[in-house]
mmCIF file of C-alpha atoms in Angstrom:
data_model
loop_
_atom_site.group_PDB
_atom_site.id
_atom_site.type_symbol
_atom_site.label_atom_id
_atom_site.label_comp_id
_atom_site.label_asym_id
_atom_site.label_seq_id
_atom_site.Cartn_x
_atom_site.Cartn_y
_atom_site.Cartn_z
ATOM 1 C CA MET A 1 -4.074 -4.056 47.980
ATOM 2 C CA THR A 2 -7.754 -4.883 47.765
ATOM 3 C CA VAL A 3 -10.463 -4.104 45.257
ATOM 4 C CA ASN A 4 -13.949 -3.489 46.521
ATOM 5 C CA PHE A 5 -16.482 -5.296 44.431
ATOM 6 C CA GLU A 6 -18.608 -2.209 43.947
ATOM 7 C CA VAL A 7 -15.593 -0.124 42.964
ATOM 8 C CA LEU A 8 -14.490 -2.890 40.517
ATOM 9 C CA LEU A 9 -18.002 -2.667 38.854
ATOM 10 C CA ILE A 10 -17.742 1.134 38.609
ATOM 11 C CA ILE A 11 -14.295 0.908 37.012
ATOM 12 C CA LEU A 12 -15.486 -1.630 34.530
ATOM 13 C CA GLY A 13 -18.535 0.463 33.723
ATOM 14 C CA MET A 14 -16.311 3.582 33.225
ATOM 15 C CA ALA A 15 -13.984 1.552 31.027
ATOM 16 C CA LEU A 16 -16.772 0.190 28.944
ATOM 17 C CA VAL A 17 -18.571 3.554 28.246
ATOM 18 C CA THR A 18 -15.143 5.213 27.603
ATOM 19 C CA TYR A 19 -14.061 2.499 25.042
ATOM 20 C CA ALA A 20 -17.567 2.934 23.480
ATOM 21 C CA THR A 21 -16.830 6.570 22.810
ATOM 22 C CA ARG A 22 -13.429 5.668 21.251
ATOM 23 C CA TRP A 23 -14.907 2.961 19.010
ATOM 24 C CA ALA A 24 -18.109 4.764 17.987
ATOM 25 C CA GLY A 25 -16.675 7.355 15.752
ATOM 26 C CA PRO A 26 -15.128 4.992 13.154
ATOM 27 C CA TRP A 27 -18.081 2.633 13.544
ATOM 28 C CA LEU A 28 -20.595 5.391 12.803
ATOM 29 C CA MET A 29 -18.553 6.530 9.760
ATOM 30 C CA SER A 30 -18.411 3.016 8.496
ATOM 31 C CA ARG A 31 -22.229 3.002 8.283
ATOM 32 C CA VAL A 32 -22.285 6.243 6.338
ATOM 33 C CA LYS A 33 -21.573 6.412 2.586
ATOM 34 C CA LEU A 34 -18.263 8.414 2.364
ATOM 35 C CA SER A 35 -19.585 10.905 -0.205
ATOM 36 C CA ARG A 36 -17.558 13.863 -1.296
ATOM 37 C CA ARG A 37 -19.536 16.008 1.187
ATOM 38 C CA VAL A 38 -18.815 13.692 4.123
ATOM 39 C CA GLU A 39 -15.144 13.619 3.163
ATOM 40 C CA ILE A 40 -14.959 17.401 3.078
ATOM 41 C CA TRP A 41 -16.621 17.579 6.475
ATOM 42 C CA LEU A 42 -14.122 14.979 7.934
ATOM 43 C CA GLY A 43 -11.298 16.991 6.415
ATOM 44 C CA TYR A 44 -12.206 20.037 8.470
ATOM 45 C CA LEU A 45 -12.524 18.099 11.717
ATOM 46 C CA PRO A 46 -8.804 17.918 12.876
ATOM 47 C CA GLY A 47 -8.273 21.685 12.623
ATOM 48 C CA THR A 48 -11.579 22.619 14.229
ATOM 49 C CA ILE A 49 -11.253 20.052 17.081
ATOM 50 C CA LEU A 50 -7.753 21.388 17.813
ATOM 51 C CA ILE A 51 -8.929 24.962 17.837
ATOM 52 C CA SER A 52 -11.649 23.945 20.296
ATOM 53 C CA LEU A 53 -9.076 22.205 22.504
ATOM 54 C CA VAL A 54 -6.802 25.275 22.413
ATOM 55 C CA VAL A 55 -8.662 28.541 22.449
ATOM 56 C CA PRO A 56 -10.840 28.175 25.596
ATOM 57 C CA ASP A 57 -7.817 26.891 27.725
ATOM 58 C CA LEU A 58 -5.604 29.539 26.288
ATOM 59 C CA LEU A 59 -8.041 32.378 27.238
ATOM 60 C CA LYS A 60 -8.174 30.961 30.782
ATOM 61 C CA SER A 61 -4.429 30.741 31.168
ATOM 62 C CA GLY A 62 -3.741 34.367 31.716
ATOM 63 C CA LEU A 63 -1.329 36.776 30.010
ATOM 64 C CA ALA A 64 1.650 34.418 30.529
ATOM 65 C CA GLY A 65 -0.248 31.644 28.899
ATOM 66 C CA ILE A 66 -1.259 33.721 25.888
ATOM 67 C CA VAL A 67 2.342 35.064 25.387
ATOM 68 C CA ALA A 68 3.621 31.405 25.694
ATOM 69 C CA GLY A 69 0.911 30.213 23.246
ATOM 70 C CA PHE A 70 2.066 32.806 20.728
ATOM 71 C CA ALA A 71 5.753 31.725 21.309
ATOM 72 C CA SER A 72 4.823 28.122 20.632
ATOM 73 C CA LEU A 73 3.031 29.114 17.507
ATOM 74 C CA VAL A 74 5.901 31.052 16.098
ATOM 75 C CA VAL A 75 8.429 28.324 16.956
ATOM 76 C CA ALA A 76 6.206 25.651 15.413
ATOM 77 C CA ARG A 77 5.736 27.714 12.274
ATOM 78 C CA LEU A 78 9.374 28.416 11.809
ATOM 79 C CA SER A 79 10.921 25.173 12.867
ATOM 80 C CA GLY A 80 8.109 22.644 12.345
ATOM 81 C CA ASN A 81 9.567 20.953 15.508
ATOM 82 C CA LEU A 82 6.995 19.747 18.031
ATOM 83 C CA PHE A 83 9.397 19.211 20.823
ATOM 84 C CA LEU A 84 10.948 22.677 20.430
ATOM 85 C CA ALA A 85 7.466 24.325 20.418
ATOM 86 C CA LEU A 86 6.617 22.394 23.588
ATOM 87 C CA LEU A 87 9.881 23.388 25.290
ATOM 88 C CA VAL A 88 9.595 27.083 24.359
ATOM 89 C CA GLY A 89 5.990 27.125 25.527
ATOM 90 C CA ILE A 90 6.702 25.613 28.903
ATOM 91 C CA ILE A 91 9.761 27.827 29.550
ATOM 92 C CA THR A 92 7.855 30.947 28.547
ATOM 93 C CA VAL A 93 4.838 30.185 30.715
ATOM 94 C CA TRP A 94 7.071 29.224 33.564
ATOM 95 C CA ALA A 95 9.196 32.453 33.322
ATOM 96 C CA GLY A 96 6.000 34.548 32.780
ATOM 97 C CA ARG A 97 4.396 33.178 35.912
ATOM 98 C CA SER A 98 7.650 33.599 37.908
ATOM 99 C CA LEU A 99 7.918 37.257 36.911
ATOM 100 C CA VAL A 100 4.217 38.085 37.521
ATOM 101 C CA GLY A 101 4.213 35.945 40.649
ATOM 102 C CA MET B 1 -7.459 19.133 2.725
ATOM 103 C CA PRO B 2 -10.359 17.595 0.916
ATOM 104 C CA ASP B 3 -8.073 17.506 -2.089
ATOM 105 C CA ASP B 4 -5.520 15.189 -0.453
ATOM 106 C CA LEU B 5 -8.269 12.876 0.723
ATOM 107 C CA LYS B 6 -8.397 10.574 -2.218
ATOM 108 C CA PRO B 7 -11.836 9.170 -3.239
ATOM 109 C CA GLU B 8 -10.179 5.685 -3.012
ATOM 110 C CA PRO B 9 -9.691 4.176 0.444
ATOM 111 C CA THR B 10 -6.399 5.620 1.838
ATOM 112 C CA GLU B 11 -3.536 3.103 1.835
ATOM 113 C CA ILE B 12 -2.303 2.350 5.356
ATOM 114 C CA GLU B 13 0.228 -0.016 6.916
ATOM 115 C CA PHE B 14 0.411 -1.225 10.492
ATOM 116 C CA SER B 15 3.873 -2.266 11.677
ATOM 117 C CA ARG B 16 6.239 -2.348 14.537
ATOM 118 C CA ALA B 17 8.029 0.724 13.106
ATOM 119 C CA GLY B 18 4.753 2.664 13.508
ATOM 120 C CA ILE B 19 4.446 1.633 17.142
ATOM 121 C CA LEU B 20 8.029 2.604 17.849
ATOM 122 C CA ALA B 21 7.650 5.966 16.047
ATOM 123 C CA GLY B 22 4.502 6.700 17.942
ATOM 124 C CA PHE B 23 6.087 5.764 21.227
ATOM 125 C CA ARG B 24 9.244 7.789 20.686
ATOM 126 C CA LEU B 25 7.579 10.937 19.402
ATOM 127 C CA SER B 26 5.136 10.904 22.301
ATOM 128 C CA LEU B 27 7.675 10.691 25.044
ATOM 129 C CA PRO B 28 7.894 14.461 25.721
ATOM 130 C CA VAL B 29 4.118 14.560 26.085
ATOM 131 C CA ALA B 30 4.220 11.416 28.234
ATOM 132 C CA LEU B 31 6.419 13.296 30.664
ATOM 133 C CA SER B 32 3.637 15.893 31.236
ATOM 134 C CA VAL B 33 1.020 13.108 31.436
ATOM 135 C CA PHE B 34 3.252 11.617 34.109
ATOM 136 C CA ALA B 35 3.210 14.911 36.182
ATOM 137 C CA TYR B 36 -0.596 14.886 36.057
ATOM 138 C CA GLY B 37 -0.780 11.151 36.787
ATOM 139 C CA LEU B 38 1.142 11.850 40.052
ATOM 140 C CA VAL B 39 -1.621 14.348 41.026
ATOM 141 C CA PHE B 40 -4.277 11.727 40.184
ATOM 142 C CA GLY B 41 -2.560 9.160 42.356
ATOM 143 C CA VAL B 42 -2.537 11.656 45.323
ATOM 144 C CA LEU B 43 -6.211 12.558 44.841
ATOM 145 C CA ALA B 44 -7.288 8.934 44.450
ATOM 146 C CA ARG B 45 -5.715 8.129 47.774
ATOM 147 C CA GLN B 46 -7.429 11.122 49.430
ATOM 148 C CA ALA B 47 -10.726 9.797 47.901
ATOM 149 C CA ASN B 48 -10.080 6.585 49.667
ATOM 150 C CA LEU B 49 -9.503 4.272 46.673
ATOM 151 C CA SER B 50 -7.051 1.493 47.252
ATOM 152 C CA LEU B 51 -3.702 1.482 45.273
ATOM 153 C CA LEU B 52 -4.856 -1.342 43.184
ATOM 154 C CA GLU B 53 -8.248 0.411 42.448
ATOM 155 C CA ALA B 54 -6.397 3.647 41.410
ATOM 156 C CA VAL B 55 -4.025 1.733 39.115
ATOM 157 C CA LEU B 56 -6.849 -0.419 37.668
ATOM 158 C CA MET B 57 -8.839 2.715 36.781
ATOM 159 C CA SER B 58 -5.839 4.225 35.027
ATOM 160 C CA VAL B 59 -5.174 1.047 33.088
ATOM 161 C CA LEU B 60 -8.719 0.282 31.988
ATOM 162 C CA VAL B 61 -10.346 3.737 31.680
ATOM 163 C CA ASN B 62 -7.158 5.606 30.617
ATOM 164 C CA ALA B 63 -8.882 8.933 30.343
ATOM 165 C CA GLY B 64 -7.534 11.791 32.463
ATOM 166 C CA ALA B 65 -10.332 14.333 32.470
ATOM 167 C CA ALA B 66 -13.027 11.835 33.315
ATOM 168 C CA GLN B 67 -10.927 10.194 36.016
ATOM 169 C CA PHE B 68 -10.224 13.522 37.745
ATOM 170 C CA THR B 69 -13.866 14.449 37.546
ATOM 171 C CA VAL B 70 -15.185 11.235 39.096
ATOM 172 C CA LEU B 71 -12.888 11.537 42.078
ATOM 173 C CA GLY B 72 -14.966 14.530 43.001
ATOM 174 C CA LEU B 73 -18.074 12.343 43.005
ATOM 175 C CA TRP B 74 -16.391 9.591 45.098
ATOM 176 C CA THR B 75 -18.597 9.862 48.229
ATOM 177 C CA HIS B 76 -20.164 6.939 50.100
ATOM 178 C CA PRO B 77 -22.577 5.449 49.236
ATOM 179 C CA LEU B 78 -21.061 5.568 45.726
ATOM 180 C CA PRO B 79 -23.316 7.137 43.134
ATOM 181 C CA VAL B 80 -22.620 4.387 40.622
ATOM 182 C CA LEU B 81 -24.773 5.542 37.695
ATOM 183 C CA THR B 82 -23.794 9.190 38.109
ATOM 184 C CA ILE B 83 -20.098 8.257 37.971
ATOM 185 C CA ILE B 84 -20.459 6.131 34.858
ATOM 186 C CA LEU B 85 -22.780 8.603 33.061
ATOM 187 C CA THR B 86 -20.414 11.455 33.837
ATOM 188 C CA THR B 87 -17.507 9.495 32.380
ATOM 189 C CA PHE B 88 -19.478 8.810 29.315
ATOM 190 C CA ILE B 89 -20.456 12.431 28.759
ATOM 191 C CA ILE B 90 -16.904 13.801 29.339
ATOM 192 C CA ASN B 91 -15.588 11.281 26.769
ATOM 193 C CA LEU B 92 -18.158 11.952 24.054
ATOM 194 C CA ARG B 93 -15.573 14.122 22.338
ATOM 195 C CA HIS B 94 -13.733 10.937 21.343
ATOM 196 C CA ILE B 95 -16.535 10.161 18.908
ATOM 197 C CA LEU B 96 -15.647 13.114 16.792
ATOM 198 C CA MET B 97 -11.904 12.407 16.943
ATOM 199 C CA GLY B 98 -12.670 8.823 15.933
ATOM 200 C CA ALA B 99 -14.737 9.980 12.990
ATOM 201 C CA SER B 100 -11.852 12.158 11.761
ATOM 202 C CA ILE B 101 -9.447 9.198 11.890
ATOM 203 C CA TYR B 102 -11.771 6.925 10.049
ATOM 204 C CA PRO B 103 -10.653 7.725 6.440
ATOM 205 C CA TYR B 104 -7.111 6.535 7.453
ATOM 206 C CA PHE B 105 -8.256 3.624 9.518
ATOM 207 C CA ARG B 106 -10.945 2.132 7.311
ATOM 208 C CA LYS B 107 -8.611 -0.425 5.610
ATOM 209 C CA LEU B 108 -7.074 -1.708 8.816
ATOM 210 C CA LYS B 109 -8.139 -5.091 10.020
ATOM 211 C CA ALA B 110 -10.557 -5.145 12.873
ATOM 212 C CA LEU B 111 -8.146 -6.273 15.624
ATOM 213 C CA PRO B 112 -5.397 -3.752 15.134
ATOM 214 C CA ARG B 113 -7.956 -0.991 14.593
ATOM 215 C CA ASN B 114 -10.064 -1.757 17.648
ATOM 216 C CA LEU B 115 -6.909 -2.255 19.827
ATOM 217 C CA SER B 116 -5.478 1.047 18.688
ATOM 218 C CA LEU B 117 -8.753 2.836 19.344
ATOM 219 C CA PHE B 118 -8.541 1.902 22.976
ATOM 220 C CA TYR B 119 -5.582 4.261 23.187
ATOM 221 C CA LEU B 120 -7.259 7.214 21.516
ATOM 222 C CA SER B 121 -6.970 10.318 23.657
ATOM 223 C CA ASP B 122 -6.804 14.076 22.976
ATOM 224 C CA GLU B 123 -3.049 13.816 22.824
ATOM 225 C CA SER B 124 -2.533 10.538 21.050
ATOM 226 C CA TRP B 125 -5.220 11.553 18.440
ATOM 227 C CA ALA B 126 -3.613 15.001 17.847
ATOM 228 C CA LEU B 127 -0.134 13.455 17.412
ATOM 229 C CA THR B 128 -1.463 10.809 15.079
ATOM 230 C CA MET B 129 -3.392 13.304 12.825
ATOM 231 C CA GLY B 130 -0.190 15.282 12.720
ATOM 232 C CA GLN B 131 1.606 12.262 11.254
ATOM 233 C CA PHE B 132 -1.176 11.661 8.663
ATOM 234 C CA GLN B 133 -1.104 15.347 7.787
ATOM 235 C CA GLN B 134 2.647 14.915 6.964
ATOM 236 C CA GLY B 135 1.748 12.103 4.576
ATOM 237 C CA LYS B 136 2.912 9.311 6.853
ATOM 238 C CA ARG B 137 0.500 6.379 6.754
ATOM 239 C CA ASN B 138 1.289 4.021 9.598
ATOM 240 C CA GLY B 139 -1.828 3.231 11.579
ATOM 241 C CA ALA B 140 0.191 1.784 14.409
ATOM 242 C CA PHE B 141 1.419 5.222 15.348
ATOM 243 C CA LEU B 142 -1.754 5.699 17.465
ATOM 244 C CA LEU B 143 -1.093 2.535 19.397
ATOM 245 C CA GLY B 144 2.533 3.437 20.064
ATOM 246 C CA SER B 145 1.606 6.942 21.108
ATOM 247 C CA GLY B 146 -1.165 5.747 23.317
ATOM 248 C CA LEU B 147 1.092 3.130 24.931
ATOM 249 C CA ALA B 148 3.821 5.784 25.785
ATOM 250 C CA LEU B 149 1.120 8.023 27.344
ATOM 251 C CA ALA B 150 -0.450 5.102 29.157
ATOM 252 C CA VAL B 151 2.808 4.050 30.655
ATOM 253 C CA GLY B 152 3.327 7.564 32.037
ATOM 254 C CA TRP B 153 -0.303 7.791 33.255
ATOM 255 C CA VAL B 154 -0.412 4.338 34.971
ATOM 256 C CA GLY B 155 3.049 4.470 36.385
ATOM 257 C CA ALA B 156 2.416 7.955 37.778
ATOM 258 C CA ALA B 157 -0.854 6.899 39.391
ATOM 259 C CA ALA B 158 1.008 4.306 41.511
ATOM 260 C CA VAL B 159 3.966 6.570 42.373
ATOM 261 C CA GLY B 160 1.652 9.496 43.236
ATOM 262 C CA TYR B 161 -0.440 7.183 45.420
ATOM 263 C CA LEU B 162 2.594 5.925 47.293
ATOM 264 C CA LEU B 163 4.220 9.331 47.620
ATOM 265 C CA GLY B 164 1.057 10.955 48.895
ATOM 266 C CA SER B 165 1.036 14.684 49.414
ATOM 267 C CA VAL B 166 4.738 15.238 48.461
ATOM 268 C CA VAL B 167 3.731 15.677 44.861
ATOM 269 C CA ASP B 168 4.076 19.225 43.481
ATOM 270 C CA ASP B 169 1.479 21.041 41.492
ATOM 271 C CA PRO B 170 2.486 20.555 37.739
ATOM 272 C CA ARG B 171 1.350 24.127 37.136
ATOM 273 C CA ARG B 172 4.265 25.415 39.145
ATOM 274 C CA TRP B 173 6.606 24.135 36.517
ATOM 275 C CA GLY B 174 4.487 25.179 33.576
ATOM 276 C CA LEU B 175 3.740 21.563 32.799
ATOM 277 C CA ASP B 176 0.031 22.258 32.390
ATOM 278 C CA PHE B 177 1.084 24.185 29.274
ATOM 279 C CA ALA B 178 2.697 21.203 27.640
ATOM 280 C CA PHE B 179 -0.551 19.893 26.177
ATOM 281 C CA LEU B 180 -1.521 23.350 24.920
ATOM 282 C CA ALA B 181 1.860 23.864 23.266
ATOM 283 C CA VAL B 182 1.525 20.484 21.502
ATOM 284 C CA PHE B 183 -2.018 21.195 20.305
ATOM 285 C CA ILE B 184 -0.860 24.613 19.074
ATOM 286 C CA ALA B 185 2.093 23.151 17.190
ATOM 287 C CA LEU B 186 -0.160 20.521 15.502
ATOM 288 C CA LEU B 187 -2.748 23.226 14.751
ATOM 289 C CA VAL B 188 -0.110 25.171 12.810
ATOM 290 C CA ALA B 189 0.388 22.111 10.580
ATOM 291 C CA GLN B 190 -3.331 21.776 9.950
ATOM 292 C CA TRP B 191 -3.674 25.267 8.463
ATOM 293 C CA LYS B 192 -4.158 24.868 4.720
ATOM 294 C CA GLY B 193 -5.074 28.398 3.740
ATOM 295 C CA ARG B 194 -7.793 30.936 3.878
ATOM 296 C CA LYS B 195 -10.592 28.451 3.385
ATOM 297 C CA ASP B 196 -9.897 27.274 6.952
ATOM 298 C CA ALA B 197 -10.424 30.746 8.432
ATOM 299 C CA LEU B 198 -14.235 30.714 8.732
ATOM 300 C CA PRO B 199 -14.529 27.122 10.122
ATOM 301 C CA TRP B 200 -11.793 27.890 12.622
ATOM 302 C CA ILE B 201 -13.382 31.154 13.794
ATOM 303 C CA VAL B 202 -16.735 29.484 14.212
ATOM 304 C CA ALA B 203 -15.095 26.626 16.127
ATOM 305 C CA ALA B 204 -13.280 29.065 18.403
ATOM 306 C CA VAL B 205 -16.403 31.135 19.206
ATOM 307 C CA VAL B 206 -18.639 28.142 19.843
ATOM 308 C CA ALA B 207 -15.940 26.371 21.924
ATOM 309 C CA VAL B 208 -15.328 29.534 24.099
ATOM 310 C CA ALA B 209 -19.079 30.102 24.576
ATOM 311 C CA ALA B 210 -19.649 26.427 25.398
ATOM 312 C CA SER B 211 -16.697 26.431 27.889
ATOM 313 C CA TYR B 212 -18.352 29.143 29.850
ATOM 314 C CA TRP B 213 -21.930 27.888 29.819
ATOM 315 C CA LEU B 214 -21.594 24.096 29.793
ATOM 316 C CA PRO B 215 -19.796 21.757 32.234
ATOM 317 C CA GLY B 216 -17.156 19.304 31.405
ATOM 318 C CA LYS B 217 -15.724 18.843 27.911
ATOM 319 C CA TRP B 218 -18.741 19.644 25.787
ATOM 320 C CA TYR B 219 -16.962 22.653 24.375
ATOM 321 C CA ILE B 220 -14.557 20.460 22.408
ATOM 322 C CA LEU B 221 -17.299 18.374 20.792
ATOM 323 C CA LEU B 222 -19.525 21.366 19.992
ATOM 324 C CA GLY B 223 -16.717 23.632 18.712
ATOM 325 C CA GLY B 224 -15.381 20.942 16.433
ATOM 326 C CA LEU B 225 -18.810 20.024 15.133
ATOM 327 C CA ALA B 226 -19.861 23.593 14.505
ATOM 328 C CA GLY B 227 -16.710 24.658 12.755
ATOM 329 C CA SER B 228 -16.412 21.525 10.533
ATOM 330 C CA LEU B 229 -20.071 21.714 9.577
ATOM 331 C CA VAL B 230 -19.719 25.334 8.517
ATOM 332 C CA GLY B 231 -16.723 24.316 6.393
ATOM 333 C CA ALA B 232 -18.574 21.393 4.777
ATOM 334 C CA TRP B 233 -21.762 23.485 4.198
ATOM 335 C CA ARG B 234 -19.814 26.291 2.627
ATOM 336 C CA ASN B 235 -17.903 23.989 0.305
ATOM 337 C CA ASP B 236 -21.187 22.580 -0.699
ATOM 338 C CA SER B 237 -22.957 25.770 -1.775
#
């Protein structure tokens, strides 16, 4: 149960730069006048960030992943239940991979 | 969406109820985080970190993608600057997420705001924006969500470290898909009609291209930036 001094410095450095990225977005926006145009831009961010999180990973997760993604989408749309969409997605991808091997 | 962003600063509260709601609603995701945290603990041990170092990193850095990546750089002598710079670059995407949360957070006091932001991650951010999208306005949701995920992440780092190689690959149980499923479900709620189509397509194309040609997590930052700018530019003209 020891901490090497150099490792401690690295961890603190990592923590500092990571927190900086978390803190910088709101800080930057607080320096900008929230014009109508900026508000419209911010309004498009959640959807486009989520798309960017999802689509590349989905394309790399194979046929089982794409089918499961579609299943999650349908369940979320019909039920609006996050947990149900998660459960159906996991079960579908697990079943798909078990079948394909 | 621009229509429900009022010109006046958005009203927001910050209460224990928000922390509890965030914690509770994030528990299913925390379970998947736990599965990945186990793997991190195993790999940290193989990279010759001590138990305390592995746990300390998970507590203080609290960023999965960056932590996994730097373990691959953990050779002696330690490339200190490379490790820190890599961490920074992988986490740049947080800036965009933080910007999107700003309209809701701007009226929070500095302490709760800056404390909550420590717990901003892909998952806690997405879950919190989902709440705001539903019209709920408790800024403490992010803190509660982040705490639930952090408990899973830190606890698993210790357990994985102690268990060693017994840990199973989360992919075998489809747990890698948990994050994708959550993001997809939250994405469905973000769809507000045909005006979203073009920005989303642009985001998808740019993100996919960037994920093939650029390392790390640049694709999230670039896809989100490109798609949202197209949306703003089109609304403008």
